Amino acid sequence: MGVLQVLSFLGGIALFLYGMSIMGSGLVKLSGSKLQRILEKLTSNIYMGVLLGLAVTAVIQSSSATTVMVVGFVNSGIMKLTQAVGVIFGANIGTTVTAFILSLGDLSGTSLLLQLLKPASLAPLLCTFGLILFLTQKIGRKHDLGQILLGFGILFIGMNTMESAVHPLRDSEVFIKLMTAVSNPFLGVAVGAIFTAIIQSSSASVGILQALSTTGIVRFNSAAPVILGQNIGTCVTALISSVGANRDAKRAAMIHLYFNLIGTAIFIIILYGLKPIFQYPFWDSTLNRTSIAIFHLTFKVSSTLLLLPFNKLLVKLATLTIKDKAKTKDGEANLLDERFLQTPSLALDKSYEVVKQMGRIAISNFKLAQELIVSYDPKKAATLREQEDMLDKKEVLLDDYLVRLTNRSLTSSESASISDLLHITNDFERIGDYTMNILEMTEQMEENSISFSEQAMQEATQILSAVDEILQTTYNCFENYDAKVALNVEPLEQVIDIMQEYLKNSHIERLKSGICSVDSGMHFVDLITNLERIADHCSNIAVIVIQRANNTRKAFDFHSYIRALHEGNTQEYNTNFKAYHDKYMAGLLEH
């Protein structure tokens, strides 16, 4: 094998791996987060877990990606370790699909259809149609489909390049000796495991072996141990991803390793231990691409059938390997798992869950602040401070997570969603800050024995109720991205603006008449100012929900939209405004 052939072979590997990479990326984008959500929610039954793991891996063409995803689910507390077992088993079967696709080269026949299905003919067609879709459709499912077809085409071209480069090896004494050497089960397993660990893809590793089989000198006794080793080597990706994860996540990665180690050990015993008894007729037979794919599938399915009844023992084995430690107080599930960044749609789903947590904390804090205004309680004040610290930490973590997510390959919709979540995160955090201002106000009033007059307290209660409603309405519209609910926010925000102005004037009159002191008056003004600003941030969130629902991100002008509403250009706005005005301003005017 000359220098040019070596370079051609290496180039073929590069094209093969690159094609597999962009194809996998396109498949993940096209499937979106639906498969991940199904995987997350429907794995309570181990048999269902096997089927779902198989289906997801068959679609995204990577057992490593599925297993890493499972490690992330377990680490974040979304999936239990016992649920993960079935998915891992299924993922191991699903990864064999690639090998059968690469076996199309073994098709024989003279019909036009069979000729078109051969990689040599199929690759140019896939690349052509894929490139047209990829370049002409800048966003959307057609763009992703183009990426998938282009990836498949490049993968087949890489396969053909490797096959052409290794063709002369059929007459090479060195290569024949090498294939004889790897028929040693331990050496063969080691070679397969090490090579696959380096390229981190058993599908790619098996594909390269399929390319070598076109030389006509790859026999069963040399290919079998290499394939078994390849399935061990692919576990490296999940093991690496579990570094820094919690114990159950590490155990999930170990179950993946044990599945392939035990399966390999069983096959080695059957193939080599029982060979003297059965004298396998296929032992020295030459393998082609299809027979390699069939053996790969046989190993995976047999291992699953053998180990599935003992899934609980595998969990115990993993638990013995990664032992429990003393429990710590930090039991909060980490939804922002690093592993989810590999699947942007999934990372966005988890980020959305964290923003919802922030919204719930902001509402809880505001209700505590309301209670503190009526009657100061140091325990409630401490709880509010603790929750505000939690809110701030979530904002910092989420901002960093979303910024890192922007470095991934994203669709335009995903990029827009990141921008939306960053803005909403900031709004909820600012709502928390203004609530803290109210807390500090109540603490100062408590320390200095200052209290509001009866009339001031009645007015404060009225605007507090309005802000409590706008906060809850804002959270409800964000939780389900419900534009209809969001349309209620801006009219109420406008009423709160009017209430603020009215209350300031009312307060000035009380100061003039001596009903309120200057000290209590300063705190009253601070209170209604902070409440009005909370309402402003609620308005910001509602507008994002509306523009998302109307898909008007590019052409949307926030200020023009607000101005149009306030000028009474919509009947719905006028109706809602009147309802809120009657509800809250009427109560103030009565006093």
Coordinates of C-alpha atoms in Angstrom, one line a residue:
M1 CA 0.0 0.0 0.0
G2 CA 1.7 3.2 -1.3
V3 CA 1.8 6.6 0.2
L4 CA -0.9 7.9 -2.1
Q5 CA -3.2 5.0 -1.1
V6 CA -2.6 5.7 2.6
L7 CA -3.5 9.3 2.1
S8 CA -6.6 8.3 0.1
F9 CA -7.6 5.9 2.9
L10 CA -7.2 8.6 5.5
G11 CA -9.1 11.1 3.3
G12 CA -11.9 8.6 3.0
I13 CA -12.0 8.2 6.8
A14 CA -12.1 12.0 7.2
L15 CA -15.0 12.3 4.7
F16 CA -16.8 9.4 6.3
L17 CA -16.6 10.9 9.8
Y18 CA -17.5 14.4 8.6
G19 CA -20.5 13.1 6.7
M20 CA -21.6 11.1 9.7
S21 CA -21.2 14.2 11.9
I22 CA -23.2 16.7 9.7
M23 CA -25.8 14.0 9.0
G24 CA -26.3 13.4 12.8
S25 CA -26.5 17.1 13.5
G26 CA -29.2 17.5 10.8
L27 CA -31.1 14.5 12.2
V28 CA -31.1 16.0 15.7
K29 CA -32.3 19.4 14.4
L30 CA -35.0 17.8 12.2
S31 CA -36.3 15.7 15.1
G32 CA -36.3 18.7 17.4
S33 CA -36.9 18.1 21.1
K34 CA -39.9 15.9 20.5
L35 CA -37.9 12.6 20.6
Q36 CA -36.1 13.8 23.7
R37 CA -39.4 14.7 25.5
I38 CA -40.8 11.3 24.6
L39 CA -37.6 9.7 25.9
E40 CA -37.9 11.7 29.1
K41 CA -41.5 11.0 29.9
L42 CA -42.3 7.5 28.6
T43 CA -39.6 5.3 30.1
S44 CA -41.3 4.0 33.3
N45 CA -41.6 0.5 31.7
I46 CA -38.2 -1.0 30.9
Y47 CA -39.5 -2.6 27.7
M48 CA -40.9 0.7 26.5
G49 CA -37.5 2.2 27.4
V50 CA -35.8 -0.4 25.1
L51 CA -38.1 0.5 22.2
L52 CA -37.7 4.3 22.7
G53 CA -33.9 4.0 23.1
L54 CA -33.9 2.0 19.8
A55 CA -36.1 4.5 18.0
V56 CA -34.3 7.6 19.1
T57 CA -30.9 6.1 18.3
A58 CA -32.1 4.9 14.9
V59 CA -33.3 8.5 14.1
I60 CA -30.2 10.4 15.4
Q61 CA -27.8 7.6 14.3
S62 CA -25.7 7.7 17.5
S63 CA -25.9 5.4 20.5
S64 CA -23.2 7.6 22.2
A65 CA -25.5 10.7 21.8
T66 CA -28.5 8.9 23.2
T67 CA -26.5 7.5 26.1
V68 CA -24.9 10.9 26.9
M69 CA -28.5 12.3 26.8
V70 CA -29.6 9.7 29.3
V71 CA -26.6 10.5 31.6
G72 CA -27.8 14.1 31.5
F73 CA -31.4 13.1 32.3
V74 CA -30.2 11.0 35.3
N75 CA -27.9 13.7 36.5
S76 CA -30.6 16.3 36.4
G77 CA -33.1 14.1 38.3
I78 CA -35.5 13.8 35.3
M79 CA -34.9 10.1 34.8
K80 CA -34.3 7.4 37.4
L81 CA -31.4 5.0 37.1
T82 CA -33.8 2.1 36.7
Q83 CA -35.5 3.9 33.8
A84 CA -32.2 4.5 32.1
V85 CA -31.3 0.8 31.8
G86 CA -33.9 0.1 29.1
V87 CA -33.0 3.1 27.0
I88 CA -29.3 2.2 27.1
F89 CA -30.2 -1.4 25.9
G90 CA -32.3 0.0 23.1
A91 CA -29.7 2.5 22.1
N92 CA -27.2 -0.3 21.6
I93 CA -29.5 -1.9 19.1
G94 CA -30.5 1.3 17.3
T95 CA -26.9 2.1 16.4
T96 CA -26.7 -0.9 14.0
V97 CA -28.9 0.9 11.5
T98 CA -25.9 2.7 10.0
A99 CA -24.1 -0.5 9.2
F100 CA -27.1 -1.8 7.2
I101 CA -27.3 1.5 5.2
L102 CA -23.7 1.1 4.4
S103 CA -24.4 -2.5 3.2
L104 CA -26.3 -1.1 0.1
G105 CA -23.0 -1.6 -1.8
D106 CA -23.6 -5.4 -1.6
L107 CA -26.8 -5.1 -3.7
S108 CA -26.6 -7.0 -7.0
G109 CA -28.7 -6.8 -10.0
T110 CA -29.0 -4.9 -13.3
S111 CA -32.3 -3.0 -12.7
L112 CA -32.2 0.8 -12.6
L113 CA -33.5 0.9 -9.0
L114 CA -30.8 -1.4 -7.7
Q115 CA -28.1 0.5 -9.5
L116 CA -29.4 3.8 -8.0
L117 CA -29.4 2.3 -4.5
K118 CA -25.7 1.5 -4.7
P119 CA -23.5 4.1 -2.9
A120 CA -21.5 4.9 -6.1
S121 CA -24.7 6.1 -7.7
L122 CA -26.6 7.2 -4.6
A123 CA -23.9 9.5 -3.2
P124 CA -23.9 12.0 -6.1
L125 CA -27.7 12.2 -6.1
L126 CA -27.9 12.7 -2.3
C127 CA -25.2 15.4 -2.4
T128 CA -26.9 17.2 -5.3
F129 CA -30.4 17.3 -3.8
G130 CA -29.0 17.9 -0.3
L131 CA -26.9 20.8 -1.4
I132 CA -29.8 22.4 -3.3
L133 CA -32.0 22.2 -0.2
F134 CA -29.2 23.3 2.1
L135 CA -28.3 26.4 0.1
T136 CA -31.8 27.5 -1.1
Q137 CA -33.6 26.9 2.2
K138 CA -31.7 29.0 4.8
I139 CA -33.9 27.9 7.7
G140 CA -36.5 25.3 8.6
R141 CA -37.1 21.6 8.1
K142 CA -36.1 21.6 4.4
H143 CA -32.7 23.1 5.3
D144 CA -32.2 20.4 7.9
L145 CA -33.3 17.7 5.4
G146 CA -30.7 19.1 3.0
Q147 CA -28.0 18.8 5.6
I148 CA -29.0 15.2 6.3
L149 CA -28.9 14.2 2.6
L150 CA -25.6 16.0 2.1
G151 CA -24.2 14.2 5.1
F152 CA -25.3 10.8 3.8
G153 CA -23.8 11.6 0.4
I154 CA -20.5 12.6 1.9
L155 CA -20.6 9.5 4.1
F156 CA -21.0 7.3 1.0
I157 CA -18.3 9.1 -0.9
G158 CA -15.9 8.6 2.1
M159 CA -16.9 4.9 2.1
N160 CA -16.2 4.5 -1.6
T161 CA -12.9 6.3 -1.2
M162 CA -11.8 4.0 1.6
E163 CA -12.9 0.9 -0.4
S164 CA -10.9 2.1 -3.4
A165 CA -7.8 2.8 -1.3
V166 CA -7.8 -0.6 0.4
H167 CA -8.6 -2.7 -2.7
P168 CA -4.9 -3.4 -3.4
L169 CA -4.6 -4.9 0.1
R170 CA -6.1 -8.2 -1.0
D171 CA -2.7 -9.1 -2.4
S172 CA -0.7 -7.7 0.6
E173 CA 1.0 -10.3 2.7
V174 CA 1.3 -7.8 5.6
F175 CA -2.4 -7.1 5.6
I176 CA -3.2 -10.8 5.5
K177 CA -0.9 -11.4 8.5
L178 CA -2.5 -8.5 10.3
M179 CA -6.0 -9.9 9.8
T180 CA -4.7 -13.3 11.0
A181 CA -3.2 -11.6 14.1
V182 CA -6.5 -10.0 15.1
S183 CA -8.2 -13.4 15.0
N184 CA -6.7 -13.7 18.5
P185 CA -9.8 -12.7 20.6
F186 CA -7.9 -10.6 23.1
L187 CA -5.9 -8.7 20.5
G188 CA -8.9 -8.3 18.2
V189 CA -11.1 -6.9 21.1
A190 CA -8.3 -4.6 22.1
V191 CA -7.8 -3.2 18.6
G192 CA -11.5 -2.7 18.1
A193 CA -11.9 -1.0 21.5
I194 CA -8.9 1.3 21.2
F195 CA -9.7 2.5 17.7
T196 CA -13.4 3.1 18.5
A197 CA -12.5 4.9 21.7
I198 CA -10.3 7.3 19.7
I199 CA -12.9 8.2 17.1
Q200 CA -15.8 7.8 19.6
S201 CA -18.2 6.1 17.3
S202 CA -18.9 2.4 16.9
S203 CA -21.0 3.1 13.8
A204 CA -18.0 4.8 12.1
S205 CA -15.6 2.1 13.3
V206 CA -17.9 -0.7 12.0
G207 CA -18.2 1.2 8.7
I208 CA -14.4 1.3 8.3
L209 CA -14.3 -2.5 8.9
Q210 CA -17.0 -2.9 6.3
A211 CA -14.8 -0.9 3.9
L212 CA -11.9 -3.2 4.6
S213 CA -14.1 -6.2 4.0
T214 CA -14.3 -5.3 0.3
T215 CA -10.7 -6.6 0.0
G216 CA -12.2 -10.1 0.2
I217 CA -9.8 -11.3 2.9
V218 CA -11.7 -10.3 6.1
R219 CA -12.8 -13.5 7.7
F220 CA -15.3 -14.1 10.5
N221 CA -12.6 -15.3 13.0
S222 CA -10.8 -11.9 12.6
A223 CA -13.8 -9.6 12.3
A224 CA -15.8 -10.9 15.2
P225 CA -13.5 -9.9 18.0
V226 CA -12.9 -6.5 16.4
I227 CA -16.6 -5.9 16.3
L228 CA -17.0 -6.9 19.9
G229 CA -14.2 -4.6 20.9
Q230 CA -15.8 -1.7 18.9
N231 CA -18.8 -2.0 21.1
I232 CA -16.7 -1.6 24.2
G233 CA -14.8 1.3 22.8
T234 CA -18.0 3.3 22.1
C235 CA -18.7 3.5 25.9
V236 CA -15.8 6.0 26.3
T237 CA -18.0 8.9 25.2
A238 CA -20.6 8.3 28.0
L239 CA -17.9 7.7 30.6
I240 CA -16.3 11.0 29.7
S241 CA -19.6 12.8 29.8
S242 CA -20.3 11.4 33.3
V243 CA -17.2 13.1 34.8
G244 CA -18.4 15.8 37.2
A245 CA -22.0 14.3 37.2
N246 CA -23.8 12.9 40.2
R247 CA -23.4 9.3 41.3
D248 CA -26.5 8.0 39.5
A249 CA -25.4 9.6 36.2
K250 CA -22.0 7.9 36.6
R251 CA -23.8 4.6 37.2
A252 CA -25.8 5.1 34.0
A253 CA -22.5 5.3 32.1
M254 CA -21.2 2.2 33.9
I255 CA -24.3 0.3 33.0
H256 CA -23.6 1.1 29.3
L257 CA -20.0 -0.2 29.8
Y258 CA -21.2 -3.3 31.7
F259 CA -23.8 -4.2 29.0
N260 CA -21.1 -4.3 26.3
L261 CA -18.4 -5.9 28.6
I262 CA -20.7 -8.7 29.7
G263 CA -22.1 -9.2 26.2
T264 CA -18.6 -9.4 24.8
A265 CA -17.5 -11.9 27.5
I266 CA -20.5 -14.1 26.7
F267 CA -19.8 -14.1 23.0
I268 CA -16.1 -14.8 23.5
I269 CA -17.0 -17.8 25.6
I270 CA -19.6 -19.0 23.0
L271 CA -17.4 -18.4 20.0
Y272 CA -14.1 -19.6 21.3
G273 CA -14.9 -21.8 24.3
L274 CA -17.4 -23.9 22.4
K275 CA -15.7 -23.9 19.0
P276 CA -13.9 -27.3 19.6
I277 CA -17.3 -28.9 20.3
F278 CA -19.4 -27.4 17.4
Q279 CA -16.7 -26.7 14.8
Y280 CA -18.5 -23.7 13.4
P281 CA -18.8 -23.9 9.6
F282 CA -18.7 -20.1 9.2
W283 CA -15.5 -19.7 11.2
D284 CA -13.2 -19.2 8.2
S285 CA -15.8 -17.7 5.9
T286 CA -15.2 -14.4 4.2
L287 CA -17.4 -11.5 5.3
N288 CA -18.9 -8.7 3.2
R289 CA -20.5 -5.5 4.4
T290 CA -23.9 -7.1 4.9
S291 CA -22.6 -10.0 7.0
I292 CA -20.7 -7.6 9.2
A293 CA -23.9 -5.6 9.8
I294 CA -25.8 -8.8 10.6
F295 CA -23.2 -10.0 13.1
H296 CA -23.2 -6.5 14.7
L297 CA -27.0 -6.6 15.1
T298 CA -26.9 -10.2 16.3
F299 CA -24.5 -9.3 19.1
K300 CA -26.6 -6.3 20.2
V301 CA -30.0 -8.1 20.1
S302 CA -28.6 -11.2 21.8
S303 CA -26.9 -9.2 24.5
T304 CA -30.2 -7.3 25.2
L305 CA -32.3 -10.5 25.3
L306 CA -29.7 -12.1 27.7
L307 CA -29.3 -9.2 30.0
L308 CA -32.8 -7.7 30.0
P309 CA -34.1 -10.1 32.7
F310 CA -31.1 -9.1 34.9
N311 CA -31.5 -5.4 34.5
K312 CA -31.8 -4.9 38.3
L313 CA -28.6 -6.8 38.8
L314 CA -26.8 -4.4 36.4
V315 CA -28.1 -1.5 38.5
K316 CA -26.8 -3.2 41.6
L317 CA -23.4 -3.8 40.0
A318 CA -23.2 -0.2 38.9
T319 CA -24.2 0.9 42.5
L320 CA -21.5 -1.3 44.0
T321 CA -19.0 0.3 41.6
I322 CA -20.1 3.8 42.3
K323 CA -20.9 3.7 46.0
D324 CA -23.2 6.0 47.8
K325 CA -21.8 8.8 50.0
A326 CA -23.3 10.8 52.8
K327 CA -26.2 12.8 51.5
T328 CA -25.7 16.6 51.2
K329 CA -28.2 19.4 51.5
D330 CA -27.7 20.3 47.9
G331 CA -30.4 18.1 46.4
E332 CA -31.7 20.5 43.8
A333 CA -31.9 18.9 40.3
N334 CA -29.5 20.6 37.9
L335 CA -31.6 21.1 34.8
L336 CA -28.8 23.0 33.1
D337 CA -26.7 20.0 32.5
E338 CA -23.7 20.4 30.2
R339 CA -24.6 17.3 28.2
F340 CA -27.8 18.9 27.0
L341 CA -25.8 21.5 25.1
Q342 CA -25.0 18.8 22.5
T343 CA -28.8 18.9 21.7
P344 CA -29.8 22.6 21.5
S345 CA -33.5 21.9 21.4
L346 CA -33.2 19.9 24.6
A347 CA -31.0 22.5 26.3
L348 CA -33.6 25.1 25.4
D349 CA -36.4 23.0 26.9
K350 CA -34.5 22.7 30.2
S351 CA -33.6 26.4 30.1
Y352 CA -37.3 27.2 29.8
E353 CA -38.0 25.1 32.8
V354 CA -35.4 27.1 34.8
V355 CA -37.0 30.4 33.7
K356 CA -40.4 29.1 34.9
Q357 CA -38.7 28.3 38.3
M358 CA -37.5 31.9 38.4
G359 CA -41.0 33.1 37.6
R360 CA -42.5 31.1 40.5
I361 CA -39.8 32.4 42.9
A362 CA -40.5 36.0 41.8
I363 CA -44.3 35.5 42.5
S364 CA -43.6 33.8 45.9
N365 CA -41.3 36.6 46.9
F366 CA -43.8 39.3 46.0
K367 CA -46.5 37.6 48.1
L368 CA -44.1 37.5 51.0
A369 CA -43.4 41.2 50.5
Q370 CA -47.2 41.9 50.5
E371 CA -47.5 40.2 53.8
L372 CA -44.5 42.1 55.3
I373 CA -46.1 45.4 54.4
V374 CA -49.2 44.5 56.4
S375 CA -47.2 42.9 59.3
Y376 CA -43.5 42.6 59.5
D377 CA -42.1 39.1 60.3
P378 CA -38.4 38.5 60.5
K379 CA -38.8 34.8 59.4
K380 CA -40.6 35.7 56.3
A381 CA -38.0 38.4 55.6
A382 CA -35.3 35.8 55.9
T383 CA -37.1 33.5 53.5
L384 CA -37.5 36.2 51.0
R385 CA -33.8 37.0 51.1
E386 CA -32.9 33.4 50.7
Q387 CA -35.2 33.0 47.7
E388 CA -33.9 36.2 46.1
D389 CA -30.3 34.8 46.4
M390 CA -31.6 31.7 44.6
L391 CA -33.2 33.8 41.9
D392 CA -29.9 35.7 41.4
K393 CA -27.9 32.5 41.2
K394 CA -30.3 31.0 38.6
E395 CA -30.0 34.1 36.5
V396 CA -26.2 34.0 36.5
L397 CA -26.2 30.2 35.7
L398 CA -28.9 30.5 33.0
D399 CA -27.2 33.5 31.3
D400 CA -23.9 31.7 31.1
Y401 CA -25.6 28.5 29.9
L402 CA -27.6 30.3 27.1
V403 CA -24.5 32.2 26.0
R404 CA -22.6 29.0 25.6
L405 CA -25.6 27.5 23.7
T406 CA -25.2 30.3 21.1
N407 CA -21.9 28.8 20.1
R408 CA -23.6 25.6 18.9
S409 CA -25.1 25.0 15.5
L410 CA -28.6 26.5 15.9
T411 CA -31.7 27.1 13.7
S412 CA -33.0 30.6 13.4
S413 CA -35.9 29.6 15.7
E414 CA -33.6 28.3 18.4
S415 CA -31.5 31.5 18.2
A416 CA -34.6 33.6 18.6
S417 CA -35.7 31.5 21.6
I418 CA -32.4 32.0 23.3
S419 CA -32.8 35.8 22.8
D420 CA -36.3 35.6 24.3
L421 CA -35.2 33.6 27.3
L422 CA -32.3 35.9 28.0
H423 CA -34.7 38.9 28.0
I424 CA -37.3 37.2 30.2
T425 CA -34.7 35.9 32.6
N426 CA -33.5 39.5 33.1
D427 CA -37.1 40.7 33.6
F428 CA -37.8 38.1 36.3
E429 CA -34.5 38.9 38.0
R430 CA -35.4 42.7 37.9
I431 CA -38.8 41.9 39.4
G432 CA -36.9 40.2 42.2
D433 CA -34.7 43.2 42.7
Y434 CA -37.7 45.6 43.1
T435 CA -39.3 43.1 45.5
M436 CA -36.1 43.3 47.5
N437 CA -36.4 47.0 47.6
I438 CA -39.8 46.6 49.1
L439 CA -38.4 44.2 51.7
E440 CA -35.6 46.7 52.7
M441 CA -38.3 49.4 53.0
T442 CA -40.3 47.3 55.4
E443 CA -37.1 46.6 57.4
Q444 CA -36.4 50.3 57.7
M445 CA -39.9 51.0 58.8
E446 CA -39.8 48.3 61.4
E447 CA -36.4 49.5 62.8
N448 CA -37.6 53.1 63.0
S449 CA -41.2 52.3 64.2
I450 CA -42.7 53.9 61.1
S451 CA -46.1 52.9 59.8
F452 CA -48.5 54.0 57.0
S453 CA -51.7 55.8 57.8
E454 CA -54.9 53.9 57.5
Q455 CA -55.7 55.6 54.2
A456 CA -52.2 55.0 52.8
M457 CA -52.4 51.3 53.8
Q458 CA -55.8 51.0 52.0
E459 CA -54.3 52.5 48.8
A460 CA -51.2 50.4 49.1
T461 CA -53.4 47.3 49.4
Q462 CA -55.3 48.2 46.2
I463 CA -52.2 48.7 44.0
L464 CA -50.5 45.6 45.6
S465 CA -53.5 43.5 44.5
A466 CA -53.2 44.9 40.9
V467 CA -49.5 44.1 40.7
D468 CA -50.1 40.7 42.2
E469 CA -52.6 40.0 39.4
I470 CA -50.3 41.3 36.6
L471 CA -47.5 39.1 38.0
Q472 CA -49.7 36.0 38.0
T473 CA -51.1 36.8 34.5
T474 CA -47.6 37.3 33.2
Y475 CA -46.4 34.0 34.5
N476 CA -49.5 32.2 33.1
C477 CA -49.0 33.6 29.6
F478 CA -45.2 32.8 29.7
E479 CA -45.7 29.3 31.1
N480 CA -47.7 28.2 28.0
Y481 CA -46.6 31.0 25.6
D482 CA -50.3 32.0 25.5
A483 CA -50.7 35.2 23.5
K484 CA -54.4 35.5 24.4
V485 CA -53.5 35.7 28.1
A486 CA -50.6 38.0 27.3
L487 CA -53.1 40.5 25.8
N488 CA -54.4 41.1 29.3
V489 CA -51.1 42.3 30.7
E490 CA -50.6 45.7 28.9
P491 CA -54.1 47.1 29.8
L492 CA -53.5 46.2 33.4
E493 CA -50.0 47.8 33.3
Q494 CA -51.6 51.0 32.0
V495 CA -54.1 51.0 34.9
I496 CA -51.2 50.5 37.3
D497 CA -49.5 53.6 35.8
I498 CA -52.6 55.6 36.3
M499 CA -52.9 54.3 39.9
Q500 CA -49.3 55.3 40.6
E501 CA -49.9 58.8 39.5
Y502 CA -53.2 59.0 41.4
L503 CA -51.5 57.7 44.6
K504 CA -48.7 60.2 44.4
N505 CA -51.1 63.0 44.2
S506 CA -53.2 61.6 47.0
H507 CA -50.1 61.2 49.1
I508 CA -49.1 64.8 48.6
E509 CA -52.6 65.9 49.8
R510 CA -52.1 63.7 52.9
L511 CA -48.8 65.3 53.6
K512 CA -50.3 68.8 53.3
S513 CA -53.1 67.9 55.7
G514 CA -50.7 66.2 58.2
I515 CA -52.3 62.8 57.9
C516 CA -49.0 61.2 56.9
S517 CA -45.5 62.0 58.2
V518 CA -42.7 62.9 55.9
D519 CA -40.8 59.6 56.8
S520 CA -43.7 57.3 56.1
G521 CA -44.4 59.4 52.9
M522 CA -40.9 58.7 51.5
H523 CA -41.4 55.0 52.0
F524 CA -44.9 55.2 50.4
V525 CA -43.5 56.8 47.3
D526 CA -40.7 54.2 47.1
L527 CA -43.3 51.5 47.4
I528 CA -45.5 52.6 44.5
T529 CA -42.5 53.4 42.3
N530 CA -41.1 49.8 42.8
L531 CA -44.6 48.4 42.1
E532 CA -44.9 50.3 38.9
R533 CA -41.5 49.1 37.7
I534 CA -42.5 45.5 38.4
A535 CA -45.5 46.0 36.2
D536 CA -43.2 47.4 33.5
H537 CA -41.2 44.2 33.4
C538 CA -44.4 42.2 33.3
S539 CA -45.3 44.2 30.2
N540 CA -41.9 43.3 28.6
I541 CA -42.5 39.6 29.1
A542 CA -46.0 39.7 27.7
V543 CA -44.8 41.5 24.6
I544 CA -42.2 38.8 23.9
V545 CA -44.9 36.2 24.2
I546 CA -47.1 38.1 21.8
Q547 CA -44.4 38.6 19.2
R548 CA -43.4 34.9 19.5
A549 CA -47.0 33.8 18.9
N550 CA -47.3 36.2 15.9
N551 CA -43.8 35.2 14.6
T552 CA -43.0 38.9 14.2
R553 CA -39.5 39.0 15.7
K554 CA -37.8 40.6 12.7
A555 CA -40.4 43.3 12.0
F556 CA -41.6 43.8 15.6
D557 CA -41.3 47.3 17.1
F558 CA -41.9 47.2 20.8
H559 CA -42.4 50.9 21.3
S560 CA -44.8 51.2 18.3
Y561 CA -46.8 48.3 19.6
I562 CA -47.2 49.8 23.0
R563 CA -48.0 53.2 21.5
A564 CA -50.7 51.7 19.3
L565 CA -52.3 50.0 22.3
H566 CA -52.3 53.1 24.4
E567 CA -53.9 55.1 21.6
G568 CA -56.8 52.8 21.6
N569 CA -56.3 51.1 18.3
T570 CA -57.7 47.7 19.4
Q571 CA -61.2 47.0 20.8
E572 CA -59.8 44.1 22.9
Y573 CA -57.4 46.5 24.6
N574 CA -60.1 49.0 25.4
T575 CA -62.4 46.4 26.8
N576 CA -59.7 44.9 29.1
F577 CA -58.5 48.4 30.1
K578 CA -62.0 49.4 31.2
A579 CA -62.5 46.2 33.2
Y580 CA -59.2 46.7 35.1
H581 CA -59.8 50.4 35.6
D582 CA -63.2 49.7 37.1
K583 CA -61.8 46.9 39.2
Y584 CA -58.9 48.8 40.8
M585 CA -59.4 52.5 40.3
A586 CA -63.0 52.4 41.6
G587 CA -61.7 51.0 44.9
L588 CA -59.3 54.0 45.2
L589 CA -61.9 56.6 44.3
E590 CA -64.2 55.3 47.0
H591 CA -61.6 56.2 49.7

